[in-house]
PDB file of N, CA and C in Angstrom:
ATOM      1  N   MET A   1      75.194 -28.228  34.184  1.00 74.00           N
ATOM      2  CA  MET A   1      74.839 -29.098  35.294  1.00 74.00           C
ATOM      3  C   MET A   1      74.638 -30.505  34.789  1.00 74.00           C
ATOM      4  N   THR A   2      75.016 -31.445  35.670  1.00 83.00           N
ATOM      5  CA  THR A   2      74.877 -32.853  35.348  1.00 83.00           C
ATOM      6  C   THR A   2      74.023 -33.474  36.409  1.00 83.00           C
ATOM      7  N   ASN A   3      73.084 -34.292  35.995  1.00 84.00           N
ATOM      8  CA  ASN A   3      72.171 -34.973  36.954  1.00 84.00           C
ATOM      9  C   ASN A   3      72.482 -36.485  36.839  1.00 84.00           C
ATOM     10  N   PHE A   4      72.483 -37.168  38.007  1.00 91.00           N
ATOM     11  CA  PHE A   4      72.600 -38.620  38.080  1.00 91.00           C
ATOM     12  C   PHE A   4      71.441 -39.154  38.805  1.00 91.00           C
ATOM     13  N   LYS A   5      70.520 -39.896  38.165  1.00 92.00           N
ATOM     14  CA  LYS A   5      69.424 -40.452  38.778  1.00 92.00           C
ATOM     15  C   LYS A   5      69.788 -41.774  39.552  1.00 92.00           C
ATOM     16  N   PHE A   6      69.536 -41.806  40.814  1.00 92.00           N
ATOM     17  CA  PHE A   6      69.873 -43.043  41.544  1.00 92.00           C
ATOM     18  C   PHE A   6      68.598 -43.791  41.999  1.00 92.00           C
ATOM     19  N   ILE A   7      67.398 -43.175  41.884  1.00 93.00           N
ATOM     20  CA  ILE A   7      66.103 -43.798  41.953  1.00 93.00           C
ATOM     21  C   ILE A   7      65.291 -43.326  40.809  1.00 93.00           C
ATOM     22  N   ASN A   8      64.772 -44.276  39.987  1.00 93.00           N
ATOM     23  CA  ASN A   8      64.015 -43.815  38.780  1.00 93.00           C
ATOM     24  C   ASN A   8      62.823 -44.772  38.609  1.00 93.00           C
ATOM     25  N   LYS A   9      61.725 -44.418  39.278  1.00 94.00           N
ATOM     26  CA  LYS A   9      60.502 -45.153  39.219  1.00 94.00           C
ATOM     27  C   LYS A   9      59.544 -44.505  38.196  1.00 94.00           C
ATOM     28  N   LYS A  10      58.371 -45.061  37.957  1.00 92.00           N
ATOM     29  CA  LYS A  10      57.456 -44.521  36.966  1.00 92.00           C
ATOM     30  C   LYS A  10      57.019 -43.129  37.298  1.00 92.00           C
ATOM     31  N   LYS A  11      56.675 -42.805  38.555  1.00 94.00           N
ATOM     32  CA  LYS A  11      56.146 -41.538  38.931  1.00 94.00           C
ATOM     33  C   LYS A  11      57.138 -40.741  39.787  1.00 94.00           C
ATOM     34  N   PHE A  12      58.209 -41.318  40.333  1.00 96.00           N
ATOM     35  CA  PHE A  12      59.078 -40.682  41.274  1.00 96.00           C
ATOM     36  C   PHE A  12      60.520 -40.988  40.918  1.00 96.00           C
ATOM     37  N   SER A  13      61.384 -39.936  41.046  1.00 95.00           N
ATOM     38  CA  SER A  13      62.826 -40.105  40.860  1.00 95.00           C
ATOM     39  C   SER A  13      63.574 -39.243  41.855  1.00 95.00           C
ATOM     40  N   MET A  14      64.787 -39.757  42.147  1.00 97.00           N
ATOM     41  CA  MET A  14      65.695 -38.975  43.077  1.00 97.00           C
ATOM     42  C   MET A  14      67.034 -38.884  42.246  1.00 97.00           C
ATOM     43  N   TYR A  15      67.647 -37.708  42.415  1.00 96.00           N
ATOM     44  CA  TYR A  15      68.867 -37.499  41.616  1.00 96.00           C
ATOM     45  C   TYR A  15      69.869 -36.655  42.389  1.00 96.00           C
ATOM     46  N   SER A  16      71.113 -36.687  41.973  1.00 96.00           N
ATOM     47  CA  SER A  16      72.078 -35.782  42.493  1.00 96.00           C
ATOM     48  C   SER A  16      72.377 -34.806  41.294  1.00 96.00           C
ATOM     49  N   SER A  17      72.689 -33.576  41.625  1.00 93.00           N
ATOM     50  CA  SER A  17      72.983 -32.542  40.575  1.00 93.00           C
ATOM     51  C   SER A  17      74.283 -31.914  40.992  1.00 93.00           C
ATOM     52  N   HIS A  18      75.162 -31.733  40.003  1.00 94.00           N
ATOM     53  CA  HIS A  18      76.394 -31.130  40.307  1.00 94.00           C
ATOM     54  C   HIS A  18      76.888 -30.419  39.043  1.00 94.00           C
ATOM     55  N   GLY A  19      77.692 -29.400  39.270  1.00 94.00           N
ATOM     56  CA  GLY A  19      78.315 -28.684  38.122  1.00 94.00           C
ATOM     57  C   GLY A  19      79.088 -27.484  38.518  1.00 94.00           C
ATOM     58  N   ILE A  20      79.515 -26.700  37.574  1.00 92.00           N
ATOM     59  CA  ILE A  20      80.188 -25.518  37.875  1.00 92.00           C
ATOM     60  C   ILE A  20      79.453 -24.308  37.265  1.00 92.00           C
ATOM     61  N   ALA A  21      79.736 -23.143  37.819  1.00 88.00           N
ATOM     62  CA  ALA A  21      79.088 -21.947  37.382  1.00 88.00           C
ATOM     63  C   ALA A  21      80.171 -20.856  37.174  1.00 88.00           C
ATOM     64  N   ILE A  22      80.071 -20.076  36.148  1.00 86.00           N
ATOM     65  CA  ILE A  22      81.028 -19.038  35.904  1.00 86.00           C
ATOM     66  C   ILE A  22      80.272 -17.739  35.764  1.00 86.00           C
ATOM     67  N   ASP A  23      80.653 -16.758  36.580  1.00 83.00           N
ATOM     68  CA  ASP A  23      80.019 -15.391  36.516  1.00 83.00           C
ATOM     69  C   ASP A  23      80.940 -14.408  36.047  1.00 83.00           C
ATOM     70  N   LYS A  24      80.458 -13.464  35.275  1.00 83.00           N
ATOM     71  CA  LYS A  24      81.270 -12.370  34.769  1.00 83.00           C
ATOM     72  C   LYS A  24      80.688 -11.074  35.356  1.00 83.00           C
ATOM     73  N   GLY A  25      81.476 -10.449  36.213  1.00 80.00           N
ATOM     74  CA  GLY A  25      81.029  -9.128  36.715  1.00 80.00           C
ATOM     75  C   GLY A  25      81.356  -8.029  35.695  1.00 80.00           C
ATOM     76  N   ILE A  26      80.446  -7.035  35.589  1.00 84.00           N
ATOM     77  CA  ILE A  26      80.624  -5.920  34.607  1.00 84.00           C
ATOM     78  C   ILE A  26      81.321  -4.814  35.238  1.00 84.00           C
ATOM     79  N   SER A  27      80.758  -4.288  36.318  1.00 83.00           N
ATOM     80  CA  SER A  27      81.354  -3.146  37.030  1.00 83.00           C
ATOM     81  C   SER A  27      80.863  -3.125  38.450  1.00 83.00           C
ATOM     82  N   TYR A  28      81.571  -2.332  39.294  1.00 80.00           N
ATOM     83  CA  TYR A  28      81.080  -2.117  40.646  1.00 80.00           C
ATOM     84  C   TYR A  28      81.154  -0.645  40.985  1.00 80.00           C
ATOM     85  N   ARG A  29      80.306  -0.261  41.839  1.00 83.00           N
ATOM     86  CA  ARG A  29      80.229   1.179  42.288  1.00 83.00           C
ATOM     87  C   ARG A  29      80.579   1.177  43.754  1.00 83.00           C
ATOM     88  N   GLN A  30      81.246   2.244  44.231  1.00 84.00           N
ATOM     89  CA  GLN A  30      81.553   2.432  45.638  1.00 84.00           C
ATOM     90  C   GLN A  30      81.262   3.899  45.946  1.00 84.00           C
ATOM     91  N   THR A  31      80.611   4.057  47.108  1.00 88.00           N
ATOM     92  CA  THR A  31      80.345   5.359  47.635  1.00 88.00           C
ATOM     93  C   THR A  31      81.030   5.527  49.000  1.00 88.00           C
ATOM     94  N   LYS A  32      81.778   6.560  49.140  1.00 89.00           N
ATOM     95  CA  LYS A  32      82.474   6.792  50.420  1.00 89.00           C
ATOM     96  C   LYS A  32      81.973   8.165  50.996  1.00 89.00           C
ATOM     97  N   THR A  33      81.484   8.167  52.238  1.00 90.00           N
ATOM     98  CA  THR A  33      81.043   9.305  52.873  1.00 90.00           C
ATOM     99  C   THR A  33      81.889   9.669  54.117  1.00 90.00           C
ATOM    100  N   ILE A  34      82.390  10.811  54.291  1.00 89.00           N
ATOM    101  CA  ILE A  34      83.106  11.180  55.499  1.00 89.00           C
ATOM    102  C   ILE A  34      82.254  12.104  56.280  1.00 89.00           C
ATOM    103  N   THR A  35      82.028  11.771  57.512  1.00 90.00           N
ATOM    104  CA  THR A  35      81.216  12.593  58.452  1.00 90.00           C
ATOM    105  C   THR A  35      81.965  13.041  59.641  1.00 90.00           C
ATOM    106  N   ASP A  36      81.462  14.131  60.216  1.00 87.00           N
ATOM    107  CA  ASP A  36      82.031  14.602  61.481  1.00 87.00           C
ATOM    108  C   ASP A  36      80.916  15.106  62.331  1.00 87.00           C
ATOM    109  N   GLY A  37      80.665  14.428  63.413  1.00 82.00           N
ATOM    110  CA  GLY A  37      79.539  14.793  64.315  1.00 82.00           C
ATOM    111  C   GLY A  37      78.199  14.765  63.652  1.00 82.00           C
ATOM    112  N   GLY A  38      78.006  13.840  62.756  1.00 81.00           N
ATOM    113  CA  GLY A  38      76.705  13.769  62.045  1.00 81.00           C
ATOM    114  C   GLY A  38      76.610  14.576  60.802  1.00 81.00           C
ATOM    115  N   SER A  39      77.492  15.482  60.498  1.00 85.00           N
ATOM    116  CA  SER A  39      77.524  16.281  59.365  1.00 85.00           C
ATOM    117  C   SER A  39      78.354  15.668  58.221  1.00 85.00           C
ATOM    118  N   VAL A  40      77.875  15.671  57.080  1.00 85.00           N
ATOM    119  CA  VAL A  40      78.620  15.080  55.958  1.00 85.00           C
ATOM    120  C   VAL A  40      79.667  16.164  55.496  1.00 85.00           C
ATOM    121  N   ILE A  41      80.902  15.732  55.468  1.00 86.00           N
ATOM    122  CA  ILE A  41      82.011  16.629  55.072  1.00 86.00           C
ATOM    123  C   ILE A  41      82.338  16.419  53.617  1.00 86.00           C
ATOM    124  N   GLU A  42      82.351  15.134  53.242  1.00 87.00           N
ATOM    125  CA  GLU A  42      82.769  14.813  51.798  1.00 87.00           C
ATOM    126  C   GLU A  42      82.100  13.502  51.406  1.00 87.00           C
ATOM    127  N   THR A  43      81.662  13.434  50.115  1.00 89.00           N
ATOM    128  CA  THR A  43      81.130  12.225  49.585  1.00 89.00           C
ATOM    129  C   THR A  43      81.825  11.990  48.200  1.00 89.00           C
ATOM    130  N   SER A  44      82.331  10.798  47.981  1.00 90.00           N
ATOM    131  CA  SER A  44      82.927  10.502  46.657  1.00 90.00           C
ATOM    132  C   SER A  44      82.348   9.160  46.196  1.00 90.00           C
ATOM    133  N   LYS A  45      82.147   9.142  44.839  1.00 90.00           N
ATOM    134  CA  LYS A  45      81.678   7.910  44.206  1.00 90.00           C
ATOM    135  C   LYS A  45      82.622   7.502  43.124  1.00 90.00           C
ATOM    136  N   THR A  46      82.891   6.188  43.072  1.00 87.00           N
ATOM    137  CA  THR A  46      83.736   5.664  42.007  1.00 87.00           C
ATOM    138  C   THR A  46      83.016   4.483  41.315  1.00 87.00           C
ATOM    139  N   SER A  47      83.301   4.326  40.076  1.00 86.00           N
ATOM    140  CA  SER A  47      82.712   3.146  39.294  1.00 86.00           C
ATOM    141  C   SER A  47      83.953   2.535  38.585  1.00 86.00           C
ATOM    142  N   THR A  48      84.074   1.285  38.653  1.00 82.00           N
ATOM    143  CA  THR A  48      85.253   0.519  38.068  1.00 82.00           C
ATOM    144  C   THR A  48      84.710  -0.658  37.311  1.00 82.00           C
ATOM    145  N   SER A  49      85.263  -0.828  36.076  1.00 84.00           N
ATOM    146  CA  SER A  49      84.885  -2.074  35.297  1.00 84.00           C
ATOM    147  C   SER A  49      85.701  -3.200  35.890  1.00 84.00           C
ATOM    148  N   LEU A  50      85.149  -4.389  35.780  1.00 80.00           N
ATOM    149  CA  LEU A  50      85.836  -5.601  36.339  1.00 80.00           C
ATOM    150  C   LEU A  50      86.449  -6.511  35.204  1.00 80.00           C
ATOM    151  N   ARG A  51      87.545  -7.023  35.516  1.00 80.00           N
ATOM    152  CA  ARG A  51      88.228  -7.983  34.678  1.00 80.00           C
ATOM    153  C   ARG A  51      88.039  -9.374  35.334  1.00 80.00           C
ATOM    154  N   GLY A  52      88.151 -10.405  34.468  1.00 79.00           N
ATOM    155  CA  GLY A  52      88.144 -11.788  34.913  1.00 79.00           C
ATOM    156  C   GLY A  52      86.732 -12.304  35.223  1.00 79.00           C
ATOM    157  N   PHE A  53      86.773 -13.518  35.753  1.00 83.00           N
ATOM    158  CA  PHE A  53      85.525 -14.264  36.051  1.00 83.00           C
ATOM    159  C   PHE A  53      85.587 -14.768  37.419  1.00 83.00           C
ATOM    160  N   GLN A  54      84.388 -15.123  37.975  1.00 83.00           N
ATOM    161  CA  GLN A  54      84.337 -15.801  39.258  1.00 83.00           C
ATOM    162  C   GLN A  54      83.656 -17.098  39.112  1.00 83.00           C
ATOM    163  N   GLY A  55      84.330 -18.155  39.556  1.00 86.00           N
ATOM    164  CA  GLY A  55      83.752 -19.477  39.336  1.00 86.00           C
ATOM    165  C   GLY A  55      83.239 -20.063  40.631  1.00 86.00           C
ATOM    166  N   GLY A  56      82.338 -21.016  40.497  1.00 89.00           N
ATOM    167  CA  GLY A  56      81.708 -21.656  41.592  1.00 89.00           C
ATOM    168  C   GLY A  56      81.460 -23.107  41.397  1.00 89.00           C
ATOM    169  N   ILE A  57      81.186 -23.850  42.410  1.00 92.00           N
ATOM    170  CA  ILE A  57      80.830 -25.238  42.412  1.00 92.00           C
ATOM    171  C   ILE A  57      79.449 -25.380  43.025  1.00 92.00           C
ATOM    172  N   VAL A  58      78.539 -26.121  42.347  1.00 92.00           N
ATOM    173  CA  VAL A  58      77.191 -26.226  42.799  1.00 92.00           C
ATOM    174  C   VAL A  58      76.830 -27.732  42.962  1.00 92.00           C
ATOM    175  N   ILE A  59      76.329 -28.183  44.070  1.00 95.00           N
ATOM    176  CA  ILE A  59      75.830 -29.508  44.250  1.00 95.00           C
ATOM    177  C   ILE A  59      74.493 -29.608  44.899  1.00 95.00           C
ATOM    178  N   GLY A  60      73.708 -30.667  44.693  1.00 96.00           N
ATOM    179  CA  GLY A  60      72.422 -30.747  45.326  1.00 96.00           C
ATOM    180  C   GLY A  60      71.860 -32.151  45.114  1.00 96.00           C
ATOM    181  N   ILE A  61      70.869 -32.453  45.916  1.00 97.00           N
ATOM    182  CA  ILE A  61      70.118 -33.739  45.789  1.00 97.00           C
ATOM    183  C   ILE A  61      68.653 -33.350  45.638  1.00 97.00           C
ATOM    184  N   GLY A  62      67.983 -33.924  44.617  1.00 96.00           N
ATOM    185  CA  GLY A  62      66.645 -33.554  44.333  1.00 96.00           C
ATOM    186  C   GLY A  62      65.711 -34.715  44.160  1.00 96.00           C
ATOM    187  N   ALA A  63      64.430 -34.447  44.264  1.00 96.00           N
ATOM    188  CA  ALA A  63      63.364 -35.395  44.068  1.00 96.00           C
ATOM    189  C   ALA A  63      62.390 -34.801  43.029  1.00 96.00           C
ATOM    190  N   ASP A  64      61.865 -35.695  42.218  1.00 95.00           N
ATOM    191  CA  ASP A  64      60.974 -35.291  41.104  1.00 95.00           C
ATOM    192  C   ASP A  64      59.749 -36.212  41.115  1.00 95.00           C
ATOM    193  N   TYR A  65      58.537 -35.661  41.182  1.00 96.00           N
ATOM    194  CA  TYR A  65      57.291 -36.420  41.124  1.00 96.00           C
ATOM    195  C   TYR A  65      56.492 -36.067  39.895  1.00 96.00           C
ATOM    196  N   LYS A  66      56.136 -37.053  39.069  1.00 95.00           N
ATOM    197  CA  LYS A  66      55.410 -36.790  37.868  1.00 95.00           C
ATOM    198  C   LYS A  66      53.961 -36.671  38.159  1.00 95.00           C
ATOM    199  N   LEU A  67      53.326 -35.579  37.742  1.00 95.00           N
ATOM    200  CA  LEU A  67      51.930 -35.372  37.891  1.00 95.00           C
ATOM    201  C   LEU A  67      51.120 -35.930  36.668  1.00 95.00           C
ATOM    202  N   GLY A  68      51.765 -35.953  35.571  1.00 91.00           N
ATOM    203  CA  GLY A  68      51.220 -36.436  34.356  1.00 91.00           C
ATOM    204  C   GLY A  68      52.306 -36.710  33.329  1.00 91.00           C
ATOM    205  N   LYS A  69      51.976 -36.923  32.106  1.00 89.00           N
ATOM    206  CA  LYS A  69      53.000 -37.254  31.101  1.00 89.00           C
ATOM    207  C   LYS A  69      53.940 -36.159  30.851  1.00 89.00           C
ATOM    208  N   LEU A  70      53.500 -34.867  30.925  1.00 94.00           N
ATOM    209  CA  LEU A  70      54.349 -33.713  30.548  1.00 94.00           C
ATOM    210  C   LEU A  70      54.753 -32.851  31.786  1.00 94.00           C
ATOM    211  N   ILE A  71      54.143 -33.023  32.921  1.00 96.00           N
ATOM    212  CA  ILE A  71      54.436 -32.070  34.080  1.00 96.00           C
ATOM    213  C   ILE A  71      54.846 -32.910  35.275  1.00 96.00           C
ATOM    214  N   SER A  72      55.838 -32.353  35.944  1.00 96.00           N
ATOM    215  CA  SER A  72      56.301 -32.881  37.209  1.00 96.00           C
ATOM    216  C   SER A  72      56.681 -31.782  38.167  1.00 96.00           C
ATOM    217  N   ILE A  73      56.677 -32.074  39.472  1.00 97.00           N
ATOM    218  CA  ILE A  73      57.133 -31.072  40.439  1.00 97.00           C
ATOM    219  C   ILE A  73      58.433 -31.543  41.017  1.00 97.00           C
ATOM    220  N   TYR A  74      59.241 -30.631  41.447  1.00 96.00           N
ATOM    221  CA  TYR A  74      60.522 -31.075  42.020  1.00 96.00           C
ATOM    222  C   TYR A  74      60.928 -30.219  43.287  1.00 96.00           C
ATOM    223  N   PHE A  75      61.851 -30.791  44.083  1.00 96.00           N
ATOM    224  CA  PHE A  75      62.325 -30.184  45.259  1.00 96.00           C
ATOM    225  C   PHE A  75      63.803 -30.528  45.321  1.00 96.00           C
ATOM    226  N   GLN A  76      64.697 -29.481  45.411  1.00 96.00           N
ATOM    227  CA  GLN A  76      66.097 -29.717  45.315  1.00 96.00           C
ATOM    228  C   GLN A  76      66.908 -28.840  46.259  1.00 96.00           C
ATOM    229  N   PRO A  77      67.208 -29.343  47.482  1.00 97.00           N
ATOM    230  CA  PRO A  77      68.171 -28.598  48.339  1.00 97.00           C
ATOM    231  C   PRO A  77      69.595 -28.817  47.848  1.00 97.00           C
ATOM    232  N   GLY A  78      70.430 -27.810  48.062  1.00 96.00           N
ATOM    233  CA  GLY A  78      71.817 -27.888  47.593  1.00 96.00           C
ATOM    234  C   GLY A  78      72.720 -26.899  48.288  1.00 96.00           C
ATOM    235  N   VAL A  79      73.943 -26.817  47.831  1.00 95.00           N
ATOM    236  CA  VAL A  79      74.921 -25.905  48.393  1.00 95.00           C
ATOM    237  C   VAL A  79      75.826 -25.476  47.258  1.00 95.00           C
ATOM    238  N   SER A  80      76.301 -24.235  47.301  1.00 92.00           N
ATOM    239  CA  SER A  80      77.344 -23.732  46.361  1.00 92.00           C
ATOM    240  C   SER A  80      78.440 -23.108  47.099  1.00 92.00           C
ATOM    241  N   SER A  81      79.589 -23.089  46.410  1.00 90.00           N
ATOM    242  CA  SER A  81      80.793 -22.453  46.967  1.00 90.00           C
ATOM    243  C   SER A  81      81.409 -21.652  45.830  1.00 90.00           C
ATOM    244  N   TRP A  82      81.606 -20.303  46.081  1.00 85.00           N
ATOM    245  CA  TRP A  82      82.180 -19.421  45.043  1.00 85.00           C
ATOM    246  C   TRP A  82      83.648 -19.201  45.389  1.00 85.00           C
ATOM    247  N   LEU A  83      84.465 -19.363  44.373  1.00 80.00           N
ATOM    248  CA  LEU A  83      85.903 -19.312  44.532  1.00 80.00           C
ATOM    249  C   LEU A  83      86.417 -17.834  44.504  1.00 80.00           C
ATOM    250  N   LEU A  84      87.396 -17.570  45.308  1.00 70.00           N
ATOM    251  CA  LEU A  84      87.961 -16.174  45.319  1.00 70.00           C
ATOM    252  C   LEU A  84      88.670 -15.891  44.061  1.00 70.00           C
ATOM    253  N   ASN A  85      88.678 -14.727  43.615  1.00 68.00           N
ATOM    254  CA  ASN A  85      89.334 -14.307  42.404  1.00 68.00           C
ATOM    255  C   ASN A  85      89.962 -12.920  42.649  1.00 68.00           C
ATOM    256  N   VAL A  86      91.233 -12.763  42.422  1.00 68.00           N
ATOM    257  CA  VAL A  86      91.922 -11.475  42.719  1.00 68.00           C
ATOM    258  C   VAL A  86      91.396 -10.330  41.871  1.00 68.00           C
ATOM    259  N   ASN A  87      90.753 -10.618  40.717  1.00 68.00           N
ATOM    260  CA  ASN A  87      90.223  -9.617  39.873  1.00 68.00           C
ATOM    261  C   ASN A  87      88.828  -9.073  40.291  1.00 68.00           C
ATOM    262  N   GLN A  88      88.180  -9.816  41.177  1.00 71.00           N
ATOM    263  CA  GLN A  88      86.819  -9.507  41.598  1.00 71.00           C
ATOM    264  C   GLN A  88      86.859  -8.789  42.981  1.00 71.00           C
ATOM    265  N   PRO A  89      86.022  -7.808  43.195  1.00 73.00           N
ATOM    266  CA  PRO A  89      85.960  -7.204  44.544  1.00 73.00           C
ATOM    267  C   PRO A  89      85.198  -8.149  45.468  1.00 73.00           C
ATOM    268  N   ALA A  90      85.414  -7.844  46.804  1.00 72.00           N
ATOM    269  CA  ALA A  90      84.680  -8.622  47.800  1.00 72.00           C
ATOM    270  C   ALA A  90      83.178  -8.501  47.555  1.00 72.00           C
ATOM    271  N   ASN A  91      82.493  -9.587  47.602  1.00 73.00           N
ATOM    272  CA  ASN A  91      81.031  -9.539  47.316  1.00 73.00           C
ATOM    273  C   ASN A  91      80.275 -10.547  48.227  1.00 73.00           C
ATOM    274  N   VAL A  92      79.027 -10.553  48.126  1.00 74.00           N
ATOM    275  CA  VAL A  92      78.234 -11.431  49.073  1.00 74.00           C
ATOM    276  C   VAL A  92      78.535 -12.896  48.787  1.00 74.00           C
ATOM    277  N   ARG A  93      78.855 -13.264  47.541  1.00 72.00           N
ATOM    278  CA  ARG A  93      79.130 -14.681  47.221  1.00 72.00           C
ATOM    279  C   ARG A  93      80.397 -15.229  47.872  1.00 72.00           C
ATOM    280  N   ASN A  94      81.415 -14.370  47.929  1.00 70.00           N
ATOM    281  CA  ASN A  94      82.666 -14.888  48.515  1.00 70.00           C
ATOM    282  C   ASN A  94      82.841 -14.451  50.036  1.00 70.00           C
ATOM    283  N   SER A  95      81.750 -13.965  50.662  1.00 76.00           N
ATOM    284  CA  SER A  95      81.858 -13.615  52.066  1.00 76.00           C
ATOM    285  C   SER A  95      81.697 -14.833  52.991  1.00 76.00           C
ATOM    286  N   HIS A  96      81.176 -15.947  52.435  1.00 79.00           N
ATOM    287  CA  HIS A  96      81.068 -17.225  53.127  1.00 79.00           C
ATOM    288  C   HIS A  96      81.522 -18.340  52.272  1.00 79.00           C
ATOM    289  N   LEU A  97      82.079 -19.390  52.814  1.00 81.00           N
ATOM    290  CA  LEU A  97      82.640 -20.517  52.042  1.00 81.00           C
ATOM    291  C   LEU A  97      81.435 -21.252  51.351  1.00 81.00           C
ATOM    292  N   LEU A  98      80.351 -21.546  52.136  1.00 89.00           N
ATOM    293  CA  LEU A  98      79.214 -22.352  51.496  1.00 89.00           C
ATOM    294  C   LEU A  98      77.933 -21.561  51.601  1.00 89.00           C
ATOM    295  N   TRP A  99      77.215 -21.627  50.544  1.00 89.00           N
ATOM    296  CA  TRP A  99      75.852 -21.000  50.467  1.00 89.00           C
ATOM    297  C   TRP A  99      74.773 -22.057  50.261  1.00 89.00           C
ATOM    298  N   PRO A 100      73.832 -22.211  51.181  1.00 94.00           N
ATOM    299  CA  PRO A 100      72.746 -23.222  50.879  1.00 94.00           C
ATOM    300  C   PRO A 100      71.736 -22.625  49.893  1.00 94.00           C
ATOM    301  N   SER A 101      71.063 -23.561  49.191  1.00 92.00           N
ATOM    302  CA  SER A 101      70.053 -23.160  48.217  1.00 92.00           C
ATOM    303  C   SER A 101      68.909 -24.149  48.354  1.00 92.00           C
ATOM    304  N   LEU A 102      67.733 -23.702  47.828  1.00 95.00           N
ATOM    305  CA  LEU A 102      66.638 -24.587  47.768  1.00 95.00           C
ATOM    306  C   LEU A 102      65.871 -24.178  46.500  1.00 95.00           C
ATOM    307  N   GLN A 103      65.767 -25.141  45.600  1.00 93.00           N
ATOM    308  CA  GLN A 103      65.026 -24.894  44.350  1.00 93.00           C
ATOM    309  C   GLN A 103      63.787 -25.867  44.327  1.00 93.00           C
ATOM    310  N   MET A 104      62.674 -25.318  43.918  1.00 96.00           N
ATOM    311  CA  MET A 104      61.490 -26.187  43.829  1.00 96.00           C
ATOM    312  C   MET A 104      60.576 -25.500  42.831  1.00 96.00           C
ATOM    313  N   GLY A 105      59.738 -26.329  42.176  1.00 97.00           N
ATOM    314  CA  GLY A 105      58.844 -25.799  41.231  1.00 97.00           C
ATOM    315  C   GLY A 105      58.248 -26.892  40.316  1.00 97.00           C
ATOM    316  N   ALA A 106      57.765 -26.466  39.189  1.00 96.00           N
ATOM    317  CA  ALA A 106      57.155 -27.355  38.252  1.00 96.00           C
ATOM    318  C   ALA A 106      58.069 -27.443  37.019  1.00 96.00           C
ATOM    319  N   ARG A 107      58.104 -28.635  36.388  1.00 93.00           N
ATOM    320  CA  ARG A 107      58.814 -28.740  35.096  1.00 93.00           C
ATOM    321  C   ARG A 107      57.881 -29.262  34.028  1.00 93.00           C
ATOM    322  N   ILE A 108      58.134 -28.794  32.796  1.00 94.00           N
ATOM    323  CA  ILE A 108      57.413 -29.306  31.663  1.00 94.00           C
ATOM    324  C   ILE A 108      58.404 -30.205  30.951  1.00 94.00           C
ATOM    325  N   ASN A 109      58.081 -31.492  30.838  1.00 84.00           N
ATOM    326  CA  ASN A 109      58.925 -32.440  30.206  1.00 84.00           C
ATOM    327  C   ASN A 109      58.535 -32.667  28.787  1.00 84.00           C
ATOM    328  N   LEU A 110      59.280 -32.137  27.795  1.00 85.00           N
ATOM    329  CA  LEU A 110      58.972 -32.294  26.417  1.00 85.00           C
ATOM    330  C   LEU A 110      59.599 -33.493  25.845  1.00 85.00           C
TER     331      LEU A 110
END
């Protein structure tokens, strides 16, 4: 991730954050159940290892407020988009084009 500070005061700063993310899936499991009138006729389970990677783009705008020399608090709303990959099964990340995010917490500045 790369941050670009566009406001940098003694106690307060605002920044943009952007970068790429790469995920490596290990395996996925699938369970298929066939029913007839509420009765289970057949259940099958499969597990498959995954090849390839899934990449994404992450952007956000954040604010940071210094509470002291070493500690600050931050608030960073953002959005990410995960790219489709033919080697990855359909998953929650690629079910929508954009995913909102909200990060907030405390930082220790060493």
